[in-house]
Amino acid sequence: MTRKINIFDTTLRDGEQSPGASMNTEEKLVIAQQLLRLGVDVIEAGFPISSPGDFRSVQQIGQLAGDKATVCALTRAVDKDIDEAARALEGCKRPRIHTGLGVSPQHLHEKLRITEDECVERAVHAVKYAKQYVNDVEFYAEDAGRADQKFLERVIEAVVEAGATVVNIPDTTGYQLPEDFGARIKGLCDHVRGIENVTIAVHTHNDLGMATALALAGVKNGATQIECTINGLGERAGNTALEEVVMAIKMHGDELDAHTDVNTREIMRASRLVTSITGIGVQPNKAIVGANAFAHSSGIHQDGVLKARDTYEIIDPSEVGAKGSEIILTARSGHAALRHRLSELGYTFDEGTFDDIYKRFLDVADQKKEVYDEDLESIVQERQRTQSSSVYTLDALQVSCGHPLIATATVTITDDSGATTTTCEYGTGPVDASYKAIDKIVSMHGDLKEFSVNSISRGIDALGEVVVRIASETGEVFTGRGSDTDIVYSSAKAYVNAINRMVSNARAHDEAQA
Ligand code: KIV
Ligand code: ZN
């Protein structure tokens, strides 16, 4: 039997640090549910001291996971962070505190301004302090990739002795070459007393496009935990992509002496879900989950694949859940067909929710010949979004535009007190006019930072998905999404969705202050 490699998913923590990827608690719970379906071993659910929202996410995901996965909370090597993480993890069946500090010269001299001795002292204290609360304590040696190897070994030996159960060796800046990073892990295995009693984790970033190679080099040299995110989301160029390391281990398990317990058939759905919730798309040529990952366009390739799939494909698309739908859904499909397809996609709903989704399905099916899986995912996720933070509901939108007409929009919105308002505005185009009319009704205004339109499925009648990002007065960025076959309506829905998030966030903040 090969070594089991633990998959530690940090989409909800490091992934969320991607600019514009912030998620609310409901959205994080939806993703956590999918991570449980994937079968990850550890979910890093947040950094509780950083915000009430992160605290709540750790708390609620800790409950949701039961004994299916370890739930981890991040802290700095600071007592009050650890107290807060422990509080958020109360009642969690498999809690882990993830604490640590920088160990490279850059971190010691410039960021922390401490000596090596002080660093070791803080590290040991943090681990012992966290151990009062939970048995499972992971220590991260931030920027280990640029640390002095002898000092890194000293810190790791000290935290192992202090009771750390997992030692995390991050290449925080994605600086190293894979062979050098592998040698670092081997150095730790060879020189650190007690290392054989703990799990070695690797946490690598993609600044040079080598995050996956770095993580695998770590595994080859003794690491048995990989920290990663769905779609490689994360700070700057991102983290190691879960789908890449999991599939690489699946393909090369014997050479790496490694396997994971991830249900790879759930990968594609996890990828789409994260894209849909964060609004951060995956490049078409992204490994494993990109739209072109299993597409063959040149005649020679098509001929080869038609003769034998593995001529140009190393992965059977169905292994990562990329298989196409076999039931054709149209406006003539009944409840049973829709329910069946949704359950194949992993969704089950109570009667009331299913009826709402069916109605929306019929609206879409009326406008399109065929409703694809991507359309269904969008319908389901849009419902989840509107359920979670609906301060304003867009009841109606009417626009008139053309050349040389002046674009005008009439908008009707109901707020959560039940008040309905209708107003109209003109603008440079139908979207501008709609946004101006919406701005006249809602209580908070955001500065539009980004606007993009994508076709979710295929054909001229495809659902058009609009993603907008708006910044509040405090500079916080909120993402909104909307989809419809009419892209002006999608645009208005996306804008109202972003405003809902901004207003909900402000209210939660006011409540926390009260
Ligand atoms: O990249 C990094 O070093 C981190 C740590 C907090 C684990 O994200
Ligand atoms: Zn990181």
Coordinates of C-alpha atoms and ligand atoms in Angstrom, one line a residue:
M1 CA 0.0 0.0 0.0
T2 CA 1.3 3.5 -0.9
R3 CA 1.4 6.3 1.6
K4 CA -1.8 8.2 2.3
I5 CA -1.4 11.9 1.5
N6 CA -3.7 14.1 3.4
I7 CA -5.4 16.8 1.4
F8 CA -5.7 20.0 3.3
D9 CA -8.0 22.4 1.5
T10 CA -7.5 26.1 2.2
T11 CA -9.9 27.5 -0.5
L12 CA -11.9 29.2 2.3
R13 CA -8.8 30.8 3.9
D14 CA -5.8 31.3 1.6
G15 CA -8.1 31.0 -1.5
E16 CA -10.3 33.7 -0.1
Q17 CA -7.3 36.0 0.1
S18 CA -7.4 36.3 -3.7
P19 CA -8.5 39.9 -4.5
G20 CA -12.3 39.9 -5.0
A21 CA -12.8 36.4 -3.8
S22 CA -14.4 37.2 -0.4
M23 CA -17.3 34.9 0.4
N24 CA -20.0 35.2 3.0
T25 CA -20.7 32.4 5.6
E26 CA -23.5 30.8 3.6
E27 CA -21.3 30.6 0.5
K28 CA -18.5 29.1 2.5
L29 CA -20.9 26.5 3.9
V30 CA -21.9 25.5 0.4
I31 CA -18.3 25.1 -0.6
A32 CA -17.5 23.2 2.6
Q33 CA -20.3 20.8 1.8
Q34 CA -18.7 20.2 -1.6
L35 CA -15.3 19.7 0.0
L36 CA -16.8 17.0 2.2
R37 CA -18.2 15.3 -0.9
L38 CA -14.8 15.5 -2.4
G39 CA -13.4 13.8 0.7
V40 CA -10.7 16.2 1.7
D41 CA -9.0 15.4 5.0
V42 CA -8.8 18.9 6.4
I43 CA -10.8 22.1 5.7
E44 CA -9.1 25.3 6.7
A45 CA -12.3 27.3 7.3
G46 CA -10.9 30.7 8.2
F47 CA -8.8 33.0 10.4
P48 CA -11.2 33.6 13.3
I49 CA -9.5 36.7 14.8
S50 CA -9.6 38.5 11.4
S51 CA -13.4 39.1 11.3
P52 CA -16.7 38.1 12.8
G53 CA -17.5 36.5 9.4
D54 CA -14.4 34.2 9.6
F55 CA -15.2 33.4 13.2
R56 CA -18.7 32.3 12.2
S57 CA -17.5 30.3 9.2
V58 CA -15.1 28.3 11.3
Q59 CA -17.8 27.7 13.9
Q60 CA -20.4 26.6 11.4
I61 CA -18.1 24.5 9.3
G62 CA -16.9 22.9 12.4
Q63 CA -20.4 21.7 13.1
L64 CA -21.2 20.8 9.5
A65 CA -18.1 18.6 9.1
G66 CA -18.9 16.3 12.1
D67 CA -16.3 13.6 12.0
K68 CA -16.0 13.6 8.2
A69 CA -13.0 16.0 8.2
T70 CA -10.7 17.9 10.5
V71 CA -11.6 21.6 10.6
C72 CA -8.7 24.0 11.0
A73 CA -8.5 27.6 12.1
L74 CA -5.6 29.8 11.3
T75 CA -3.8 32.1 13.9
R76 CA -0.7 34.1 14.2
A77 CA 1.6 33.0 17.0
V78 CA -0.3 35.4 19.3
D79 CA -2.2 34.3 22.4
K80 CA -5.4 36.3 21.6
D81 CA -5.6 34.8 18.1
I82 CA -5.3 31.3 19.5
D83 CA -8.0 32.0 22.2
E84 CA -10.3 33.1 19.4
A85 CA -9.6 30.1 17.2
A86 CA -10.2 27.8 20.1
R87 CA -13.5 29.5 20.9
A88 CA -14.6 29.2 17.2
L89 CA -13.7 25.5 17.2
E90 CA -15.7 24.7 20.4
G91 CA -18.0 21.8 19.7
C92 CA -16.1 20.8 16.5
K93 CA -15.5 17.0 16.5
R94 CA -12.0 17.2 14.9
P95 CA -10.6 20.6 15.6
R96 CA -7.1 21.8 14.6
I97 CA -5.3 25.1 15.4
H98 CA -2.9 26.2 12.7
T99 CA -0.4 28.6 14.2
G100 CA 3.0 29.9 13.2
L101 CA 5.2 32.8 12.2
G102 CA 7.8 33.8 9.6
V103 CA 11.2 32.1 9.7
S104 CA 13.1 33.6 6.8
P105 CA 15.6 36.5 7.1
Q106 CA 13.1 38.7 5.4
H107 CA 10.4 37.9 7.9
L108 CA 12.7 38.0 11.0
H109 CA 14.5 41.2 10.2
E110 CA 12.0 43.2 8.3
K111 CA 8.5 42.1 9.2
L112 CA 8.8 40.8 12.7
R113 CA 12.0 42.5 13.8
I114 CA 13.0 39.6 16.1
T115 CA 16.1 37.5 16.5
E116 CA 16.3 33.8 15.7
D117 CA 16.1 32.9 19.5
E118 CA 13.0 35.0 19.9
C119 CA 11.4 33.3 16.9
V120 CA 12.0 29.9 18.4
E121 CA 10.7 31.1 21.7
R122 CA 7.5 32.5 20.1
A123 CA 7.0 29.3 18.1
V124 CA 7.3 27.0 21.1
H125 CA 5.0 29.2 23.2
A126 CA 2.3 29.3 20.5
V127 CA 2.3 25.6 20.1
K128 CA 2.2 24.9 23.8
Y129 CA -0.5 27.6 24.2
A130 CA -2.7 26.0 21.5
K131 CA -2.1 22.6 23.0
Q132 CA -4.1 23.7 26.1
Y133 CA -7.1 23.8 23.9
V134 CA -6.7 21.1 21.2
N135 CA -4.5 18.1 20.7
D136 CA -4.1 18.6 17.0
V137 CA -1.8 21.6 16.5
E138 CA -0.2 22.5 13.2
F139 CA 2.8 24.8 13.1
Y140 CA 3.5 26.8 9.9
A141 CA 7.0 28.1 9.3
E142 CA 6.1 31.0 7.1
D143 CA 8.4 31.6 4.2
A144 CA 10.3 28.4 4.9
G145 CA 11.2 28.4 1.2
R146 CA 13.7 31.3 1.8
A147 CA 14.8 30.4 5.3
D148 CA 18.2 29.3 6.4
Q149 CA 17.9 25.5 6.4
K150 CA 19.8 25.0 9.7
F151 CA 17.5 27.5 11.4
L152 CA 14.4 26.0 9.8
E153 CA 15.5 22.6 11.2
R154 CA 16.0 24.2 14.7
V155 CA 12.6 25.8 14.7
I156 CA 10.9 22.6 13.5
E157 CA 12.7 20.4 16.1
A158 CA 11.6 22.9 18.8
V159 CA 7.9 22.8 17.8
V160 CA 7.9 19.1 17.4
E161 CA 9.2 18.8 21.0
A162 CA 6.6 21.3 22.1
G163 CA 3.8 19.0 20.8
A164 CA 3.0 20.0 17.2
T165 CA 1.2 17.2 15.4
V166 CA 1.8 18.7 11.9
V167 CA 4.7 20.8 10.7
N168 CA 3.8 22.9 7.7
I169 CA 6.7 24.0 5.4
P170 CA 5.4 26.7 3.1
D171 CA 7.1 28.2 0.1
T172 CA 5.1 31.3 0.8
T173 CA 6.5 33.3 -2.1
G174 CA 6.6 30.4 -4.6
Y175 CA 10.3 31.1 -4.9
Q176 CA 12.0 27.7 -4.9
L177 CA 12.9 25.3 -7.6
P178 CA 11.2 21.9 -7.1
E179 CA 14.4 20.0 -6.5
D180 CA 15.6 22.5 -3.9
F181 CA 12.3 22.4 -2.1
G182 CA 12.4 18.6 -2.1
A183 CA 15.9 18.7 -0.7
R184 CA 14.6 21.0 2.1
I185 CA 12.0 18.5 3.1
K186 CA 14.6 15.7 2.9
G187 CA 16.9 17.7 5.1
L188 CA 14.2 18.0 7.7
C189 CA 13.5 14.3 7.6
D190 CA 17.2 13.5 8.0
H191 CA 18.1 16.0 10.7
V192 CA 15.1 16.9 12.9
R193 CA 14.7 14.7 16.0
G194 CA 11.2 13.4 16.4
I195 CA 10.1 14.3 12.8
E196 CA 9.0 10.7 12.2
N197 CA 6.2 11.2 14.8
V198 CA 4.6 14.1 13.0
T199 CA 3.0 14.9 9.7
I200 CA 5.1 17.0 7.3
A201 CA 2.9 19.4 5.3
V202 CA 3.8 21.3 2.2
H203 CA 2.1 24.6 1.3
T204 CA 3.3 26.1 -1.9
H205 CA 2.4 29.1 -4.0
N206 CA 2.4 29.6 -7.7
D207 CA 4.5 32.8 -8.3
L208 CA 6.7 31.0 -10.8
G209 CA 4.0 28.6 -12.0
M210 CA 5.5 25.7 -10.1
A211 CA 3.2 25.3 -7.1
T212 CA 2.2 21.8 -8.1
A213 CA 5.7 20.7 -8.9
L214 CA 6.9 22.0 -5.5
A215 CA 4.2 20.2 -3.7
L216 CA 5.0 16.9 -5.5
A217 CA 8.7 17.3 -4.8
G218 CA 7.8 17.7 -1.1
V219 CA 5.8 14.5 -1.3
K220 CA 8.6 12.6 -3.0
N221 CA 10.9 13.6 -0.1
G222 CA 8.7 12.8 2.8
A223 CA 5.7 15.1 3.1
T224 CA 2.4 13.5 3.7
Q225 CA 0.1 16.5 3.6
I226 CA -0.5 18.9 0.8
E227 CA -2.2 22.3 1.3
C228 CA -4.1 23.4 -1.8
T229 CA -7.1 25.2 -3.1
I230 CA -9.8 24.5 -5.7
N231 CA -8.8 26.1 -9.1
G232 CA -5.5 27.1 -7.5
L233 CA -7.2 30.2 -6.0
G234 CA -5.1 32.2 -3.5
E235 CA -2.8 35.1 -2.8
R236 CA -1.1 36.7 -5.8
A237 CA -0.6 33.9 -8.4
G238 CA -2.5 31.5 -6.2
N239 CA -1.8 28.3 -4.2
T240 CA -1.3 24.7 -5.4
A241 CA -4.4 23.6 -7.2
L242 CA -6.1 20.7 -5.5
E243 CA -7.2 19.1 -8.8
E244 CA -3.7 19.1 -10.1
V245 CA -2.0 17.5 -7.2
V246 CA -4.7 15.0 -6.7
M247 CA -4.7 13.9 -10.3
A248 CA -0.9 13.9 -10.5
I249 CA -0.8 11.6 -7.5
K250 CA -3.5 9.4 -9.0
M251 CA -1.5 9.1 -12.3
H252 CA 1.9 8.6 -10.6
G253 CA 1.0 7.0 -7.3
D254 CA 3.5 4.2 -7.6
E255 CA 6.5 6.4 -8.4
L256 CA 5.5 8.8 -5.6
D257 CA 4.5 6.0 -3.2
A258 CA 1.4 8.0 -2.6
H259 CA -2.4 8.0 -2.8
T260 CA -5.2 10.3 -1.6
D261 CA -8.8 9.6 -0.6
V262 CA -10.3 12.3 -2.8
N263 CA -13.3 11.3 -4.8
T264 CA -12.0 12.7 -8.1
R265 CA -15.4 12.6 -9.8
E266 CA -16.4 15.5 -7.7
I267 CA -13.6 17.7 -8.9
M268 CA -15.3 19.4 -11.8
R269 CA -18.3 20.3 -9.7
A270 CA -16.1 21.7 -7.0
S271 CA -14.3 23.8 -9.6
R272 CA -17.5 25.2 -11.1
L273 CA -19.0 25.9 -7.7
V274 CA -15.9 27.9 -6.6
T275 CA -15.9 29.8 -9.9
S276 CA -19.6 30.5 -9.5
I277 CA -19.4 31.8 -5.9
T278 CA -16.2 33.8 -6.2
G279 CA -16.8 35.1 -9.8
I280 CA -13.2 34.2 -10.5
G281 CA -13.1 32.2 -13.7
V282 CA -10.8 29.4 -14.7
Q283 CA -8.6 30.0 -17.8
P284 CA -9.8 27.8 -20.6
N285 CA -6.4 25.9 -20.8
K286 CA -6.2 25.4 -17.1
A287 CA -5.1 21.8 -16.3
I288 CA -7.9 19.4 -15.3
V289 CA -10.7 21.9 -15.0
G290 CA -10.3 24.3 -17.9
A291 CA -13.0 24.3 -20.6
N292 CA -10.3 23.1 -23.1
A293 CA -8.7 20.5 -20.8
F294 CA -10.4 17.7 -22.8
A295 CA -11.1 19.5 -26.1
H296 CA -9.3 18.4 -29.2
S297 CA -9.4 20.8 -32.1
S298 CA -6.8 19.9 -34.7
G299 CA -7.8 17.3 -37.3
I300 CA -4.8 15.1 -36.4
H301 CA -5.6 15.1 -32.7
Q302 CA -9.3 14.5 -33.4
D303 CA -8.4 11.5 -35.6
G304 CA -6.1 10.2 -32.9
V305 CA -8.6 10.5 -30.1
L306 CA -11.3 8.9 -32.2
K307 CA -9.1 5.9 -32.9
A308 CA -8.0 5.6 -29.2
R309 CA -8.8 8.2 -26.5
D310 CA -5.5 7.8 -24.8
T311 CA -3.6 8.9 -27.9
Y312 CA -4.0 12.5 -26.7
E313 CA -5.7 12.2 -23.4
I314 CA -4.1 11.0 -20.2
I315 CA -7.2 11.3 -18.1
D316 CA -10.7 10.0 -18.8
P317 CA -12.9 13.1 -18.4
S318 CA -15.4 11.1 -16.4
E319 CA -12.7 10.5 -13.8
V320 CA -12.9 14.2 -12.8
G321 CA -16.7 14.5 -13.3
A322 CA -16.4 16.1 -16.7
K323 CA -18.7 13.7 -18.4
G324 CA -21.5 15.3 -20.5
S325 CA -25.1 15.0 -19.6
E326 CA -27.1 12.1 -21.2
I327 CA -30.6 13.4 -20.5
I328 CA -31.6 16.2 -22.8
L329 CA -33.5 18.7 -20.7
T330 CA -36.0 20.9 -22.5
A331 CA -39.2 22.8 -21.7
R332 CA -41.1 19.5 -22.1
S333 CA -39.1 17.9 -19.4
G334 CA -41.1 17.1 -16.2
H335 CA -40.3 17.2 -12.5
A336 CA -38.9 13.6 -12.6
A337 CA -36.3 14.4 -15.3
L338 CA -35.2 17.5 -13.7
R339 CA -35.0 15.9 -10.2
H340 CA -33.0 13.0 -11.7
R341 CA -30.5 15.3 -13.4
L342 CA -30.1 17.5 -10.3
S343 CA -29.5 14.5 -8.2
E344 CA -26.9 13.3 -10.6
L345 CA -25.2 16.6 -10.2
G346 CA -25.4 16.1 -6.4
Y347 CA -28.3 18.3 -5.5
T348 CA -31.3 17.2 -3.5
F349 CA -33.9 19.7 -2.4
D350 CA -37.1 19.8 -0.3
E351 CA -40.3 20.1 -2.2
G352 CA -40.7 23.9 -1.8
T353 CA -37.1 24.6 -3.0
F354 CA -37.4 22.2 -5.8
D355 CA -40.7 23.8 -7.0
D356 CA -38.9 27.2 -7.2
I357 CA -36.0 25.7 -9.1
Y358 CA -38.4 24.0 -11.5
K359 CA -40.2 27.3 -12.2
R360 CA -36.9 29.0 -12.9
F361 CA -35.9 25.9 -15.1
L362 CA -39.0 26.3 -17.1
D363 CA -38.3 30.1 -17.6
V364 CA -34.9 29.2 -18.9
A365 CA -36.1 26.2 -21.0
D366 CA -38.8 28.4 -22.6
Q367 CA -36.0 30.7 -23.9
K368 CA -33.6 28.0 -24.9
K369 CA -33.8 24.8 -26.9
E370 CA -31.8 22.8 -24.4
V371 CA -30.9 23.3 -20.8
Y372 CA -27.3 22.1 -20.1
D373 CA -25.7 21.2 -16.8
E374 CA -24.0 24.5 -16.7
D375 CA -27.4 26.2 -16.9
L376 CA -28.7 24.1 -14.0
E377 CA -25.7 24.8 -11.8
S378 CA -26.3 28.5 -12.5
I379 CA -30.0 28.2 -11.6
V380 CA -29.3 26.4 -8.4
Q381 CA -26.5 28.7 -7.4
E382 CA -28.5 31.8 -8.2
R383 CA -31.2 30.6 -5.9
Q384 CA -28.7 29.9 -3.1
R385 CA -27.3 33.4 -3.6
T386 CA -30.7 35.2 -3.5
Q387 CA -31.7 33.1 -0.4
S388 CA -28.6 34.0 1.5
S389 CA -28.5 37.8 1.3
S390 CA -31.6 39.3 -0.2
V391 CA -32.0 42.8 1.1
Y392 CA -33.3 44.0 -2.3
T393 CA -35.2 42.0 -4.9
L394 CA -35.3 43.1 -8.5
D395 CA -38.9 42.6 -9.4
A396 CA -38.9 44.1 -12.9
L397 CA -36.7 45.8 -15.5
Q398 CA -37.8 47.4 -18.7
V399 CA -35.3 49.1 -21.0
S400 CA -35.6 50.9 -24.3
C401 CA -32.5 51.6 -26.3
G402 CA -31.2 51.7 -29.8
H403 CA -29.4 54.0 -32.2
P404 CA -29.8 57.0 -32.0
L405 CA -32.3 56.6 -29.0
I406 CA -31.4 57.6 -25.5
A407 CA -31.2 54.5 -23.4
T408 CA -33.8 54.5 -20.6
A409 CA -34.5 51.9 -17.9
T410 CA -37.5 51.5 -15.5
V411 CA -36.7 49.4 -12.5
T412 CA -38.9 48.0 -9.7
I413 CA -37.3 46.8 -6.5
T414 CA -38.8 45.5 -3.3
D415 CA -36.7 45.8 -0.1
D416 CA -36.7 43.4 2.9
S417 CA -39.2 45.6 4.7
G418 CA -41.7 44.9 1.9
A419 CA -41.6 48.4 0.3
T420 CA -41.7 48.4 -3.5
T421 CA -40.3 51.3 -5.5
T422 CA -40.4 51.9 -9.2
T423 CA -38.2 54.5 -10.8
C424 CA -36.6 55.3 -14.2
E425 CA -33.3 56.8 -15.4
Y426 CA -31.5 57.3 -18.6
G427 CA -27.8 56.6 -19.4
T428 CA -25.2 56.0 -22.0
G429 CA -26.6 52.5 -22.7
P430 CA -29.2 50.1 -21.2
V431 CA -26.9 48.8 -18.5
D432 CA -25.8 52.2 -17.4
A433 CA -29.4 53.4 -17.3
S434 CA -30.4 50.3 -15.3
Y435 CA -27.6 50.8 -12.8
K436 CA -28.5 54.5 -12.4
A437 CA -32.1 53.6 -11.7
I438 CA -31.1 50.9 -9.2
D439 CA -28.8 53.5 -7.5
K440 CA -31.8 55.8 -7.0
I441 CA -33.6 53.1 -5.0
V442 CA -30.9 51.4 -2.8
S443 CA -29.5 52.8 0.4
M444 CA -25.8 52.2 -0.3
H445 CA -23.8 52.9 -3.4
G446 CA -20.8 51.0 -4.6
D447 CA -18.1 52.1 -7.0
L448 CA -18.2 49.8 -10.0
K449 CA -14.7 48.3 -10.4
E450 CA -15.2 45.5 -12.8
F451 CA -17.9 44.2 -15.2
S452 CA -17.7 41.1 -17.2
V453 CA -20.1 39.0 -19.3
N454 CA -19.6 35.3 -20.1
S455 CA -21.7 32.8 -21.8
I456 CA -22.4 29.9 -19.4
S457 CA -23.5 27.3 -21.8
R458 CA -23.5 26.8 -25.6
G459 CA -25.4 28.5 -28.5
I460 CA -26.8 31.9 -29.2
D461 CA -29.5 31.3 -26.6
A462 CA -27.0 30.5 -23.9
L463 CA -27.4 32.0 -20.4
G464 CA -25.3 35.1 -20.2
E465 CA -23.6 35.4 -16.8
V466 CA -22.6 38.8 -15.6
V467 CA -20.0 39.3 -12.8
V468 CA -19.6 42.7 -11.3
R469 CA -17.3 43.9 -8.5
I470 CA -18.2 47.0 -6.6
A471 CA -16.2 48.8 -3.9
S472 CA -17.8 50.2 -0.8
E473 CA -16.8 53.5 0.8
T474 CA -14.3 51.6 3.0
G475 CA -12.7 50.0 0.0
E476 CA -14.1 46.5 0.6
V477 CA -14.9 44.8 -2.7
F478 CA -18.1 42.8 -3.2
T479 CA -18.8 40.5 -6.1
G480 CA -22.3 40.0 -7.6
R481 CA -23.4 37.6 -10.2
G482 CA -26.5 37.3 -12.3
S483 CA -27.5 35.1 -15.2
D484 CA -30.3 35.1 -17.7
T485 CA -30.7 34.8 -21.5
D486 CA -31.1 38.6 -21.5
I487 CA -27.8 40.1 -20.6
V488 CA -29.2 43.5 -19.6
Y489 CA -31.3 41.7 -17.0
S490 CA -28.3 39.6 -16.0
S491 CA -26.4 42.8 -15.5
A492 CA -29.1 44.3 -13.3
K493 CA -29.4 41.1 -11.3
A494 CA -25.6 41.0 -10.8
Y495 CA -25.5 44.6 -9.6
V496 CA -28.4 44.1 -7.1
N497 CA -26.7 40.9 -5.9
A498 CA -23.4 42.8 -5.2
I499 CA -25.4 45.6 -3.5
N500 CA -27.1 43.0 -1.3
R501 CA -23.8 41.7 -0.2
M502 CA -22.4 45.1 0.6
V503 CA -25.5 46.1 2.6
S504 CA -25.6 42.7 4.4
N505 CA -22.0 43.1 5.3
A506 CA -22.5 46.6 6.6
R507 CA -25.4 45.4 8.7
A508 CA -23.4 42.5 10.1
H509 CA -20.7 44.9 10.9
D510 CA -23.1 47.3 12.7
E511 CA -24.5 44.3 14.7
A512 CA -21.1 43.2 15.7
Q513 CA -20.3 46.7 16.9
A514 CA -23.6 47.0 18.8
Ligands
KIV1 O1 1.7 31.0 2.4 C1 1.8 30.8 3.7 O2 2.9 30.8 4.2 C2 0.6 30.7 4.4 C3 0.7 30.4 5.9 C4 -0.2 31.2 6.7 C5 0.5 28.9 6.1 O3 -0.5 30.8 3.9
ZN2 ZN -0.3 30.6 1.7

